[in-house]
C-alpha cells in the first residue's frame, strides 16, 4: 500500500535529527524545573489540605486550614500590610526612580548624581533592615537628630501600626530607588533623538514633552519595572524580619512572614502551606491581570 510506505508528517518530525538534538538539550532544563519548582509546588498544595507538624504522616483535613486562615484577624492584618507594601513600593521607589532619571539623564555628569542612589541596592534586605533599625528605633539616630532641633515628642516609628509598615516601605525605597532610576535612564537613552527634537521645535517642553513623547515611549519599560515591583512587594520578607520581626505582636507582618512563622516557628506546616498557596495565587492573578491590562493598552493604541 502506498500510504504505508509514505511516512507521515508526525513520524518524519520524530526522525528529524535536529528536533531530537533540540529535545536532548531542552530535557535537562525541563527536568530541573520540574524537580525544583513544580514538585515542591504540588507537595505544598497537598500539605495545605493536611494537618502536619513535621512528624509522622500528614492528616487530611480538607479545607480546614483555609477556613482557619481566613477566620484569623492576624492573617487579615497581614493581607492589609501586604497591600500597603504593593501600593507603597509602586508609588515611592518607582515614582522617585522615574523622577531621578528624568532630572539627570540629560545632565553632564548625571551618572555621578545617580550613583549615591544606586549603592544601597548592593546591600541585602537584612542589611538594610539593620541599618534602618538603628535609625528608627526608640532614641535612635532620627530621634536624636530631631531632638537636636528641639523636637522631642517623636512618633514610635517601629512600634505604632501602620506607621511601622510605612517607614519600612520608605527604607525599602532607599534601597530600590537607584536601580529603578538606572532602568528608566536606560529607557530614556534609547529614545530616538528625532521625535524629541521635533517636539521641542513644536514648543513642547517640560511636562508636555514628558506626557506626549517620553511617557508613551517609556511605557514598555515601565510595564516591566511595575510588574517586578508588584511581585517583589507581594513576597516582602527580609526587611520586615530585619526591622520588626513582624511586631510588635504581629502588627507589621506580611503574608510571606506569616507563612514563615506558621511553618518554621509554630511548626504548623499545613497552615503555612495554605498561606503559601494563597500568596502564590494572589501573585499569579496580579501578574496576569497586570500583563493583560498592559497588552490590551498596547493593542488599543
PDB file of C-alpha atoms in Angstrom:
ATOM      1  CA  UNK A   1       0.000   0.000   0.000  1.00  0.00           C
ATOM      2  CA  UNK A   2       1.262   3.442  -0.935  1.00  0.00           C
ATOM      3  CA  UNK A   3       0.025   5.009   2.295  1.00  0.00           C
ATOM      4  CA  UNK A   4       2.052   2.518   4.379  1.00  0.00           C
ATOM      5  CA  UNK A   5       5.262   3.339   2.501  1.00  0.00           C
ATOM      6  CA  UNK A   6       4.826   7.113   2.663  1.00  0.00           C
ATOM      7  CA  UNK A   7       5.983   8.453   6.066  1.00  0.00           C
ATOM      8  CA  UNK A   8       3.513  10.672   7.832  1.00  0.00           C
ATOM      9  CA  UNK A   9       4.478  14.196   8.845  1.00  0.00           C
ATOM     10  CA  UNK A  10       4.450  13.159  12.508  1.00  0.00           C
ATOM     11  CA  UNK A  11       6.851  10.269  12.048  1.00  0.00           C
ATOM     12  CA  UNK A  12       9.062  12.463   9.861  1.00  0.00           C
ATOM     13  CA  UNK A  13       9.298  15.013  12.662  1.00  0.00           C
ATOM     14  CA  UNK A  14      10.241  12.288  15.114  1.00  0.00           C
ATOM     15  CA  UNK A  15      13.100  11.177  12.878  1.00  0.00           C
ATOM     16  CA  UNK A  16      14.308  14.734  12.331  1.00  0.00           C
ATOM     17  CA  UNK A  17      17.815  14.750  13.895  1.00  0.00           C
ATOM     18  CA  UNK A  18      17.570  18.478  14.601  1.00  0.00           C
ATOM     19  CA  UNK A  19      14.415  18.015  16.676  1.00  0.00           C
ATOM     20  CA  UNK A  20      15.926  15.087  18.568  1.00  0.00           C
ATOM     21  CA  UNK A  21      19.022  17.166  19.337  1.00  0.00           C
ATOM     22  CA  UNK A  22      16.891  20.106  20.454  1.00  0.00           C
ATOM     23  CA  UNK A  23      14.835  17.841  22.721  1.00  0.00           C
ATOM     24  CA  UNK A  24      18.064  16.452  24.186  1.00  0.00           C
ATOM     25  CA  UNK A  25      19.320  19.935  25.033  1.00  0.00           C
ATOM     26  CA  UNK A  26      15.989  21.072  26.493  1.00  0.00           C
ATOM     27  CA  UNK A  27      15.246  17.943  28.515  1.00  0.00           C
ATOM     28  CA  UNK A  28      17.738  18.581  31.384  1.00  0.00           C
ATOM     29  CA  UNK A  29      16.353  22.095  31.887  1.00  0.00           C
ATOM     30  CA  UNK A  30      12.752  20.897  31.831  1.00  0.00           C
ATOM     31  CA  UNK A  31      13.611  18.110  34.268  1.00  0.00           C
ATOM     32  CA  UNK A  32      15.397  20.553  36.588  1.00  0.00           C
ATOM     33  CA  UNK A  33      12.418  22.948  36.589  1.00  0.00           C
ATOM     34  CA  UNK A  34      10.002  20.080  37.222  1.00  0.00           C
ATOM     35  CA  UNK A  35      12.049  18.760  40.159  1.00  0.00           C
ATOM     36  CA  UNK A  36      12.896  22.108  41.773  1.00  0.00           C
ATOM     37  CA  UNK A  37       9.691  24.058  41.039  1.00  0.00           C
ATOM     38  CA  UNK A  38       6.651  22.005  40.167  1.00  0.00           C
ATOM     39  CA  UNK A  39       7.171  19.069  42.541  1.00  0.00           C
ATOM     40  CA  UNK A  40       7.584  21.350  45.608  1.00  0.00           C
ATOM     41  CA  UNK A  41       4.539  23.318  44.464  1.00  0.00           C
ATOM     42  CA  UNK A  42       2.454  20.152  44.216  1.00  0.00           C
ATOM     43  CA  UNK A  43       3.730  18.956  47.611  1.00  0.00           C
ATOM     44  CA  UNK A  44       2.961  22.324  49.204  1.00  0.00           C
ATOM     45  CA  UNK A  45      -0.551  22.291  47.715  1.00  0.00           C
ATOM     46  CA  UNK A  46      -1.096  18.802  49.135  1.00  0.00           C
ATOM     47  CA  UNK A  47       0.195  19.855  52.565  1.00  0.00           C
ATOM     48  CA  UNK A  48      -2.232  22.804  52.595  1.00  0.00           C
ATOM     49  CA  UNK A  49      -5.094  20.295  52.879  1.00  0.00           C
ATOM     50  CA  UNK A  50      -3.493  18.421  55.773  1.00  0.00           C
ATOM     51  CA  UNK A  51      -2.507  18.841  59.409  1.00  0.00           C
ATOM     52  CA  UNK A  52       1.197  18.201  59.658  1.00  0.00           C
ATOM     53  CA  UNK A  53       3.777  19.137  62.293  1.00  0.00           C
ATOM     54  CA  UNK A  54       6.771  17.564  60.593  1.00  0.00           C
ATOM     55  CA  UNK A  55       6.463  14.242  62.443  1.00  0.00           C
ATOM     56  CA  UNK A  56       4.566  11.221  61.218  1.00  0.00           C
ATOM     57  CA  UNK A  57       2.251  11.343  58.229  1.00  0.00           C
ATOM     58  CA  UNK A  58       0.171  14.355  57.165  1.00  0.00           C
ATOM     59  CA  UNK A  59      -3.510  14.014  58.185  1.00  0.00           C
ATOM     60  CA  UNK A  60      -6.058  15.006  55.531  1.00  0.00           C
ATOM     61  CA  UNK A  61      -8.366  17.772  56.828  1.00  0.00           C
ATOM     62  CA  UNK A  62      -9.670  19.158  53.516  1.00  0.00           C
ATOM     63  CA  UNK A  63     -10.224  22.958  53.643  1.00  0.00           C
ATOM     64  CA  UNK A  64      -9.839  23.421  57.429  1.00  0.00           C
ATOM     65  CA  UNK A  65      -6.515  25.272  57.075  1.00  0.00           C
ATOM     66  CA  UNK A  66      -8.062  27.749  54.637  1.00  0.00           C
ATOM     67  CA  UNK A  67     -11.075  28.294  56.922  1.00  0.00           C
ATOM     68  CA  UNK A  68      -8.764  28.842  59.915  1.00  0.00           C
ATOM     69  CA  UNK A  69      -6.619  31.180  57.838  1.00  0.00           C
ATOM     70  CA  UNK A  70      -9.479  33.499  56.849  1.00  0.00           C
ATOM     71  CA  UNK A  71     -11.017  33.383  60.357  1.00  0.00           C
ATOM     72  CA  UNK A  72      -7.760  34.685  61.851  1.00  0.00           C
ATOM     73  CA  UNK A  73      -7.794  38.518  62.192  1.00  0.00           C
ATOM     74  CA  UNK A  74      -3.991  38.500  62.336  1.00  0.00           C
ATOM     75  CA  UNK A  75      -3.906  36.911  58.884  1.00  0.00           C
ATOM     76  CA  UNK A  76      -6.243  39.606  57.567  1.00  0.00           C
ATOM     77  CA  UNK A  77      -3.851  42.160  59.068  1.00  0.00           C
ATOM     78  CA  UNK A  78      -1.020  40.538  57.098  1.00  0.00           C
ATOM     79  CA  UNK A  79      -3.102  40.845  53.924  1.00  0.00           C
ATOM     80  CA  UNK A  80      -3.667  44.562  54.677  1.00  0.00           C
ATOM     81  CA  UNK A  81       0.041  45.133  55.320  1.00  0.00           C
ATOM     82  CA  UNK A  82       0.954  43.328  52.094  1.00  0.00           C
ATOM     83  CA  UNK A  83      -1.442  45.548  50.135  1.00  0.00           C
ATOM     84  CA  UNK A  84       0.218  48.579  51.745  1.00  0.00           C
ATOM     85  CA  UNK A  85       3.562  47.255  50.555  1.00  0.00           C
ATOM     86  CA  UNK A  86       2.254  46.827  47.000  1.00  0.00           C
ATOM     87  CA  UNK A  87       0.850  50.361  46.926  1.00  0.00           C
ATOM     88  CA  UNK A  88       3.859  51.928  48.655  1.00  0.00           C
ATOM     89  CA  UNK A  89       6.521  50.266  46.504  1.00  0.00           C
ATOM     90  CA  UNK A  90       4.677  51.364  43.376  1.00  0.00           C
ATOM     91  CA  UNK A  91       4.348  54.986  44.459  1.00  0.00           C
ATOM     92  CA  UNK A  92       7.662  55.616  46.205  1.00  0.00           C
ATOM     93  CA  UNK A  93      10.599  53.692  44.644  1.00  0.00           C
ATOM     94  CA  UNK A  94       9.159  53.619  41.118  1.00  0.00           C
ATOM     95  CA  UNK A  95       7.938  57.224  41.229  1.00  0.00           C
ATOM     96  CA  UNK A  96      11.130  58.649  42.745  1.00  0.00           C
ATOM     97  CA  UNK A  97      13.271  56.491  40.446  1.00  0.00           C
ATOM     98  CA  UNK A  98      11.446  57.894  37.421  1.00  0.00           C
ATOM     99  CA  UNK A  99      11.871  61.438  38.767  1.00  0.00           C
ATOM    100  CA  UNK A 100      15.628  61.000  39.302  1.00  0.00           C
ATOM    101  CA  UNK A 101      16.033  59.550  35.812  1.00  0.00           C
ATOM    102  CA  UNK A 102      14.150  62.457  34.229  1.00  0.00           C
ATOM    103  CA  UNK A 103      16.180  65.031  36.152  1.00  0.00           C
ATOM    104  CA  UNK A 104      19.617  63.537  35.433  1.00  0.00           C
ATOM    105  CA  UNK A 105      19.543  61.740  32.055  1.00  0.00           C
ATOM    106  CA  UNK A 106      20.438  64.844  30.028  1.00  0.00           C
ATOM    107  CA  UNK A 107      22.782  66.366  32.584  1.00  0.00           C
ATOM    108  CA  UNK A 108      26.529  66.320  32.225  1.00  0.00           C
ATOM    109  CA  UNK A 109      27.804  64.017  34.950  1.00  0.00           C
ATOM    110  CA  UNK A 110      24.303  62.650  35.553  1.00  0.00           C
ATOM    111  CA  UNK A 111      25.669  59.156  36.161  1.00  0.00           C
ATOM    112  CA  UNK A 112      27.631  60.503  39.158  1.00  0.00           C
ATOM    113  CA  UNK A 113      24.460  62.070  40.531  1.00  0.00           C
ATOM    114  CA  UNK A 114      22.643  58.707  40.253  1.00  0.00           C
ATOM    115  CA  UNK A 115      25.490  56.716  41.823  1.00  0.00           C
ATOM    116  CA  UNK A 116      24.650  57.508  45.513  1.00  0.00           C
ATOM    117  CA  UNK A 117      21.119  56.232  44.922  1.00  0.00           C
ATOM    118  CA  UNK A 118      22.430  53.005  43.365  1.00  0.00           C
ATOM    119  CA  UNK A 119      24.888  51.985  46.107  1.00  0.00           C
ATOM    120  CA  UNK A 120      22.227  50.780  48.633  1.00  0.00           C
ATOM    121  CA  UNK A 121      20.989  48.250  46.058  1.00  0.00           C
ATOM    122  CA  UNK A 122      24.164  46.255  46.723  1.00  0.00           C
ATOM    123  CA  UNK A 123      23.004  45.625  50.307  1.00  0.00           C
ATOM    124  CA  UNK A 124      20.847  42.701  51.330  1.00  0.00           C
ATOM    125  CA  UNK A 125      17.356  43.265  52.697  1.00  0.00           C
ATOM    126  CA  UNK A 126      18.518  42.167  56.162  1.00  0.00           C
ATOM    127  CA  UNK A 127      21.424  44.639  55.980  1.00  0.00           C
ATOM    128  CA  UNK A 128      19.047  47.460  55.055  1.00  0.00           C
ATOM    129  CA  UNK A 129      16.811  46.414  57.928  1.00  0.00           C
ATOM    130  CA  UNK A 130      19.661  46.526  60.445  1.00  0.00           C
ATOM    131  CA  UNK A 131      20.802  49.979  59.256  1.00  0.00           C
ATOM    132  CA  UNK A 132      17.319  51.471  59.403  1.00  0.00           C
ATOM    133  CA  UNK A 133      16.640  49.831  62.763  1.00  0.00           C
ATOM    134  CA  UNK A 134      19.480  51.917  64.204  1.00  0.00           C
ATOM    135  CA  UNK A 135      17.953  54.997  62.606  1.00  0.00           C
ATOM    136  CA  UNK A 136      14.311  54.441  63.574  1.00  0.00           C
ATOM    137  CA  UNK A 137      14.482  52.622  66.908  1.00  0.00           C
ATOM    138  CA  UNK A 138      13.498  54.389  70.120  1.00  0.00           C
ATOM    139  CA  UNK A 139      16.123  57.081  70.872  1.00  0.00           C
ATOM    140  CA  UNK A 140      17.789  56.111  67.606  1.00  0.00           C
ATOM    141  CA  UNK A 141      19.612  58.326  65.131  1.00  0.00           C
ATOM    142  CA  UNK A 142      16.461  60.001  63.807  1.00  0.00           C
ATOM    143  CA  UNK A 143      15.069  60.757  67.259  1.00  0.00           C
ATOM    144  CA  UNK A 144      18.428  62.210  68.361  1.00  0.00           C
ATOM    145  CA  UNK A 145      18.636  64.331  65.208  1.00  0.00           C
ATOM    146  CA  UNK A 146      15.123  65.671  65.796  1.00  0.00           C
ATOM    147  CA  UNK A 147      15.933  66.300  69.460  1.00  0.00           C
ATOM    148  CA  UNK A 148      18.857  68.487  68.346  1.00  0.00           C
ATOM    149  CA  UNK A 149      16.254  70.726  66.689  1.00  0.00           C
ATOM    150  CA  UNK A 150      14.047  70.709  69.789  1.00  0.00           C
ATOM    151  CA  UNK A 151      11.596  68.038  68.607  1.00  0.00           C
ATOM    152  CA  UNK A 152      11.254  65.574  71.463  1.00  0.00           C
ATOM    153  CA  UNK A 153       7.716  64.212  71.075  1.00  0.00           C
ATOM    154  CA  UNK A 154       8.532  61.900  68.173  1.00  0.00           C
ATOM    155  CA  UNK A 155       6.362  59.018  66.952  1.00  0.00           C
ATOM    156  CA  UNK A 156       7.241  55.433  67.827  1.00  0.00           C
ATOM    157  CA  UNK A 157       8.438  54.686  64.319  1.00  0.00           C
ATOM    158  CA  UNK A 158       8.716  50.901  64.583  1.00  0.00           C
ATOM    159  CA  UNK A 159       6.009  50.321  67.183  1.00  0.00           C
ATOM    160  CA  UNK A 160       2.793  52.008  66.071  1.00  0.00           C
ATOM    161  CA  UNK A 161       0.892  50.431  63.166  1.00  0.00           C
ATOM    162  CA  UNK A 162       0.586  51.186  60.281  1.00  0.00           C
ATOM    163  CA  UNK A 163       3.378  53.755  60.774  1.00  0.00           C
ATOM    164  CA  UNK A 164       5.911  50.917  61.181  1.00  0.00           C
ATOM    165  CA  UNK A 165       4.919  49.478  57.798  1.00  0.00           C
ATOM    166  CA  UNK A 166       5.110  52.918  56.165  1.00  0.00           C
ATOM    167  CA  UNK A 167       8.646  53.611  57.445  1.00  0.00           C
ATOM    168  CA  UNK A 168       9.774  50.143  56.320  1.00  0.00           C
ATOM    169  CA  UNK A 169       8.407  50.905  52.847  1.00  0.00           C
ATOM    170  CA  UNK A 170      10.478  54.104  52.873  1.00  0.00           C
ATOM    171  CA  UNK A 171      13.545  52.091  53.924  1.00  0.00           C
ATOM    172  CA  UNK A 172      12.928  49.737  51.002  1.00  0.00           C
ATOM    173  CA  UNK A 173      12.559  52.755  48.723  1.00  0.00           C
ATOM    174  CA  UNK A 174      16.000  53.934  49.878  1.00  0.00           C
ATOM    175  CA  UNK A 175      17.370  50.643  48.573  1.00  0.00           C
ATOM    176  CA  UNK A 176      15.300  50.348  45.384  1.00  0.00           C
ATOM    177  CA  UNK A 177      15.185  53.899  44.019  1.00  0.00           C
ATOM    178  CA  UNK A 178      18.637  53.700  42.426  1.00  0.00           C
ATOM    179  CA  UNK A 179      18.015  50.620  40.310  1.00  0.00           C
ATOM    180  CA  UNK A 180      14.659  51.988  39.143  1.00  0.00           C
ATOM    181  CA  UNK A 181      16.381  55.259  38.192  1.00  0.00           C
ATOM    182  CA  UNK A 182      19.002  53.264  36.287  1.00  0.00           C
ATOM    183  CA  UNK A 183      16.357  51.287  34.367  1.00  0.00           C
ATOM    184  CA  UNK A 184      14.395  54.422  33.485  1.00  0.00           C
ATOM    185  CA  UNK A 185      17.616  56.174  32.407  1.00  0.00           C
ATOM    186  CA  UNK A 186      18.385  53.289  30.041  1.00  0.00           C
ATOM    187  CA  UNK A 187      14.871  53.639  28.649  1.00  0.00           C
ATOM    188  CA  UNK A 188      15.281  57.401  28.186  1.00  0.00           C
ATOM    189  CA  UNK A 189      18.645  56.983  26.464  1.00  0.00           C
ATOM    190  CA  UNK A 190      17.103  54.512  23.996  1.00  0.00           C
ATOM    191  CA  UNK A 191      14.521  57.057  22.782  1.00  0.00           C
ATOM    192  CA  UNK A 192      15.448  58.351  19.290  1.00  0.00           C
ATOM    193  CA  UNK A 193      16.501  61.996  19.178  1.00  0.00           C
ATOM    194  CA  UNK A 194      14.401  62.877  16.118  1.00  0.00           C
ATOM    195  CA  UNK A 195      10.935  62.853  17.770  1.00  0.00           C
ATOM    196  CA  UNK A 196      12.349  64.734  20.776  1.00  0.00           C
ATOM    197  CA  UNK A 197      13.839  67.450  18.573  1.00  0.00           C
ATOM    198  CA  UNK A 198      10.646  67.664  16.511  1.00  0.00           C
ATOM    199  CA  UNK A 199       8.558  68.023  19.669  1.00  0.00           C
ATOM    200  CA  UNK A 200      10.869  70.730  21.030  1.00  0.00           C
ATOM    201  CA  UNK A 201      10.645  72.610  17.729  1.00  0.00           C
ATOM    202  CA  UNK A 202       6.845  72.476  18.118  1.00  0.00           C
ATOM    203  CA  UNK A 203       7.204  74.108  21.509  1.00  0.00           C
ATOM    204  CA  UNK A 204       6.824  71.017  23.719  1.00  0.00           C
ATOM    205  CA  UNK A 205       8.878  71.236  26.902  1.00  0.00           C
ATOM    206  CA  UNK A 206       8.644  70.154  30.498  1.00  0.00           C
ATOM    207  CA  UNK A 207       5.523  68.223  31.433  1.00  0.00           C
ATOM    208  CA  UNK A 208       4.050  68.442  27.931  1.00  0.00           C
ATOM    209  CA  UNK A 209       7.166  66.806  26.464  1.00  0.00           C
ATOM    210  CA  UNK A 210       7.018  64.107  29.159  1.00  0.00           C
ATOM    211  CA  UNK A 211       3.303  63.400  28.627  1.00  0.00           C
ATOM    212  CA  UNK A 212       3.375  63.432  24.823  1.00  0.00           C
ATOM    213  CA  UNK A 213       6.735  61.825  23.971  1.00  0.00           C
ATOM    214  CA  UNK A 214       8.701  60.443  26.908  1.00  0.00           C
ATOM    215  CA  UNK A 215       5.958  58.638  28.824  1.00  0.00           C
ATOM    216  CA  UNK A 216       4.478  56.776  25.789  1.00  0.00           C
ATOM    217  CA  UNK A 217       7.972  55.647  24.756  1.00  0.00           C
ATOM    218  CA  UNK A 218       8.814  54.593  28.309  1.00  0.00           C
ATOM    219  CA  UNK A 219       5.614  52.563  28.695  1.00  0.00           C
ATOM    220  CA  UNK A 220       7.125  49.140  27.767  1.00  0.00           C
ATOM    221  CA  UNK A 221       9.934  49.618  30.286  1.00  0.00           C
ATOM    222  CA  UNK A 222       7.527  50.972  32.891  1.00  0.00           C
ATOM    223  CA  UNK A 223       5.432  47.821  32.484  1.00  0.00           C
ATOM    224  CA  UNK A 224       8.494  45.723  33.363  1.00  0.00           C
ATOM    225  CA  UNK A 225       9.500  47.902  36.339  1.00  0.00           C
ATOM    226  CA  UNK A 226       5.973  47.986  37.768  1.00  0.00           C
ATOM    227  CA  UNK A 227       5.491  44.242  37.220  1.00  0.00           C
ATOM    228  CA  UNK A 228       8.736  43.445  39.040  1.00  0.00           C
ATOM    229  CA  UNK A 229       7.792  45.820  41.872  1.00  0.00           C
ATOM    230  CA  UNK A 230       4.392  44.158  42.337  1.00  0.00           C
ATOM    231  CA  UNK A 231       5.880  40.673  42.531  1.00  0.00           C
ATOM    232  CA  UNK A 232       8.696  41.804  44.867  1.00  0.00           C
ATOM    233  CA  UNK A 233       6.303  43.626  47.204  1.00  0.00           C
ATOM    234  CA  UNK A 234       3.937  40.643  47.447  1.00  0.00           C
ATOM    235  CA  UNK A 235       6.776  38.460  48.771  1.00  0.00           C
ATOM    236  CA  UNK A 236       8.344  41.056  51.108  1.00  0.00           C
ATOM    237  CA  UNK A 237      10.079  39.236  53.926  1.00  0.00           C
ATOM    238  CA  UNK A 238      13.691  40.063  54.713  1.00  0.00           C
ATOM    239  CA  UNK A 239      13.482  43.754  55.591  1.00  0.00           C
ATOM    240  CA  UNK A 240      10.439  43.196  57.859  1.00  0.00           C
ATOM    241  CA  UNK A 241      12.237  40.327  59.558  1.00  0.00           C
ATOM    242  CA  UNK A 242      15.320  42.516  59.990  1.00  0.00           C
ATOM    243  CA  UNK A 243      13.497  45.557  61.387  1.00  0.00           C
ATOM    244  CA  UNK A 244      10.494  44.430  63.432  1.00  0.00           C
ATOM    245  CA  UNK A 245      10.253  40.642  63.024  1.00  0.00           C
ATOM    246  CA  UNK A 246       6.596  41.307  62.259  1.00  0.00           C
ATOM    247  CA  UNK A 247       5.973  43.012  65.591  1.00  0.00           C
ATOM    248  CA  UNK A 248       5.025  44.392  67.908  1.00  0.00           C
ATOM    249  CA  UNK A 249       2.877  41.301  68.262  1.00  0.00           C
ATOM    250  CA  UNK A 250       2.014  40.603  64.627  1.00  0.00           C
ATOM    251  CA  UNK A 251       1.156  44.183  63.662  1.00  0.00           C
ATOM    252  CA  UNK A 252       3.660  44.551  60.821  1.00  0.00           C
ATOM    253  CA  UNK A 253       3.646  41.019  59.427  1.00  0.00           C
ATOM    254  CA  UNK A 254       3.376  40.476  55.694  1.00  0.00           C
ATOM    255  CA  UNK A 255       1.975  37.337  54.100  1.00  0.00           C
ATOM    256  CA  UNK A 256       5.453  35.948  53.464  1.00  0.00           C
ATOM    257  CA  UNK A 257       6.461  36.470  57.110  1.00  0.00           C
ATOM    258  CA  UNK A 258       3.210  34.942  58.379  1.00  0.00           C
ATOM    259  CA  UNK A 259       3.834  31.925  56.175  1.00  0.00           C
ATOM    260  CA  UNK A 260       7.366  31.592  57.556  1.00  0.00           C
ATOM    261  CA  UNK A 261       6.256  31.857  61.201  1.00  0.00           C
ATOM    262  CA  UNK A 262       3.419  29.359  60.857  1.00  0.00           C
ATOM    263  CA  UNK A 263       5.696  26.877  59.074  1.00  0.00           C
ATOM    264  CA  UNK A 264       9.017  27.148  60.865  1.00  0.00           C
ATOM    265  CA  UNK A 265       8.245  28.773  64.228  1.00  0.00           C
ATOM    266  CA  UNK A 266       4.855  27.254  65.091  1.00  0.00           C
ATOM    267  CA  UNK A 267       5.558  24.049  63.050  1.00  0.00           C
ATOM    268  CA  UNK A 268       2.067  24.302  61.547  1.00  0.00           C
ATOM    269  CA  UNK A 269       3.238  23.165  58.150  1.00  0.00           C
ATOM    270  CA  UNK A 270      -0.292  22.637  56.801  1.00  0.00           C
ATOM    271  CA  UNK A 271      -1.401  26.169  57.707  1.00  0.00           C
ATOM    272  CA  UNK A 272       1.867  27.621  56.429  1.00  0.00           C
ATOM    273  CA  UNK A 273       1.388  25.730  53.152  1.00  0.00           C
ATOM    274  CA  UNK A 274      -2.158  27.135  52.843  1.00  0.00           C
ATOM    275  CA  UNK A 275      -0.792  30.681  53.213  1.00  0.00           C
ATOM    276  CA  UNK A 276       1.912  29.885  50.640  1.00  0.00           C
ATOM    277  CA  UNK A 277      -0.717  28.643  48.161  1.00  0.00           C
ATOM    278  CA  UNK A 278      -2.837  31.746  48.796  1.00  0.00           C
ATOM    279  CA  UNK A 279       0.179  34.023  48.237  1.00  0.00           C
ATOM    280  CA  UNK A 280       1.096  32.152  45.039  1.00  0.00           C
ATOM    281  CA  UNK A 281      -2.443  32.502  43.685  1.00  0.00           C
ATOM    282  CA  UNK A 282      -2.550  36.231  44.540  1.00  0.00           C
ATOM    283  CA  UNK A 283       0.830  36.786  42.837  1.00  0.00           C
ATOM    284  CA  UNK A 284      -0.255  34.886  39.720  1.00  0.00           C
ATOM    285  CA  UNK A 285      -3.597  36.693  39.498  1.00  0.00           C
ATOM    286  CA  UNK A 286      -1.967  40.108  39.988  1.00  0.00           C
ATOM    287  CA  UNK A 287       0.673  39.332  37.344  1.00  0.00           C
ATOM    288  CA  UNK A 288      -1.861  38.049  34.817  1.00  0.00           C
ATOM    289  CA  UNK A 289      -4.250  40.978  35.333  1.00  0.00           C
ATOM    290  CA  UNK A 290      -1.426  43.499  35.051  1.00  0.00           C
ATOM    291  CA  UNK A 291       0.046  41.895  31.910  1.00  0.00           C
ATOM    292  CA  UNK A 292      -3.393  41.616  30.293  1.00  0.00           C
ATOM    293  CA  UNK A 293      -4.057  45.283  31.025  1.00  0.00           C
ATOM    294  CA  UNK A 294      -0.696  46.243  29.507  1.00  0.00           C
ATOM    295  CA  UNK A 295      -1.276  44.108  26.404  1.00  0.00           C
ATOM    296  CA  UNK A 296      -4.799  45.482  25.894  1.00  0.00           C
ATOM    297  CA  UNK A 297      -3.439  49.044  26.215  1.00  0.00           C
ATOM    298  CA  UNK A 298      -0.733  48.253  23.665  1.00  0.00           C
ATOM    299  CA  UNK A 299      -3.158  46.755  21.123  1.00  0.00           C
ATOM    300  CA  UNK A 300      -5.666  49.509  21.802  1.00  0.00           C
ATOM    301  CA  UNK A 301      -3.008  52.092  20.885  1.00  0.00           C
TER     302      UNK A 301
END
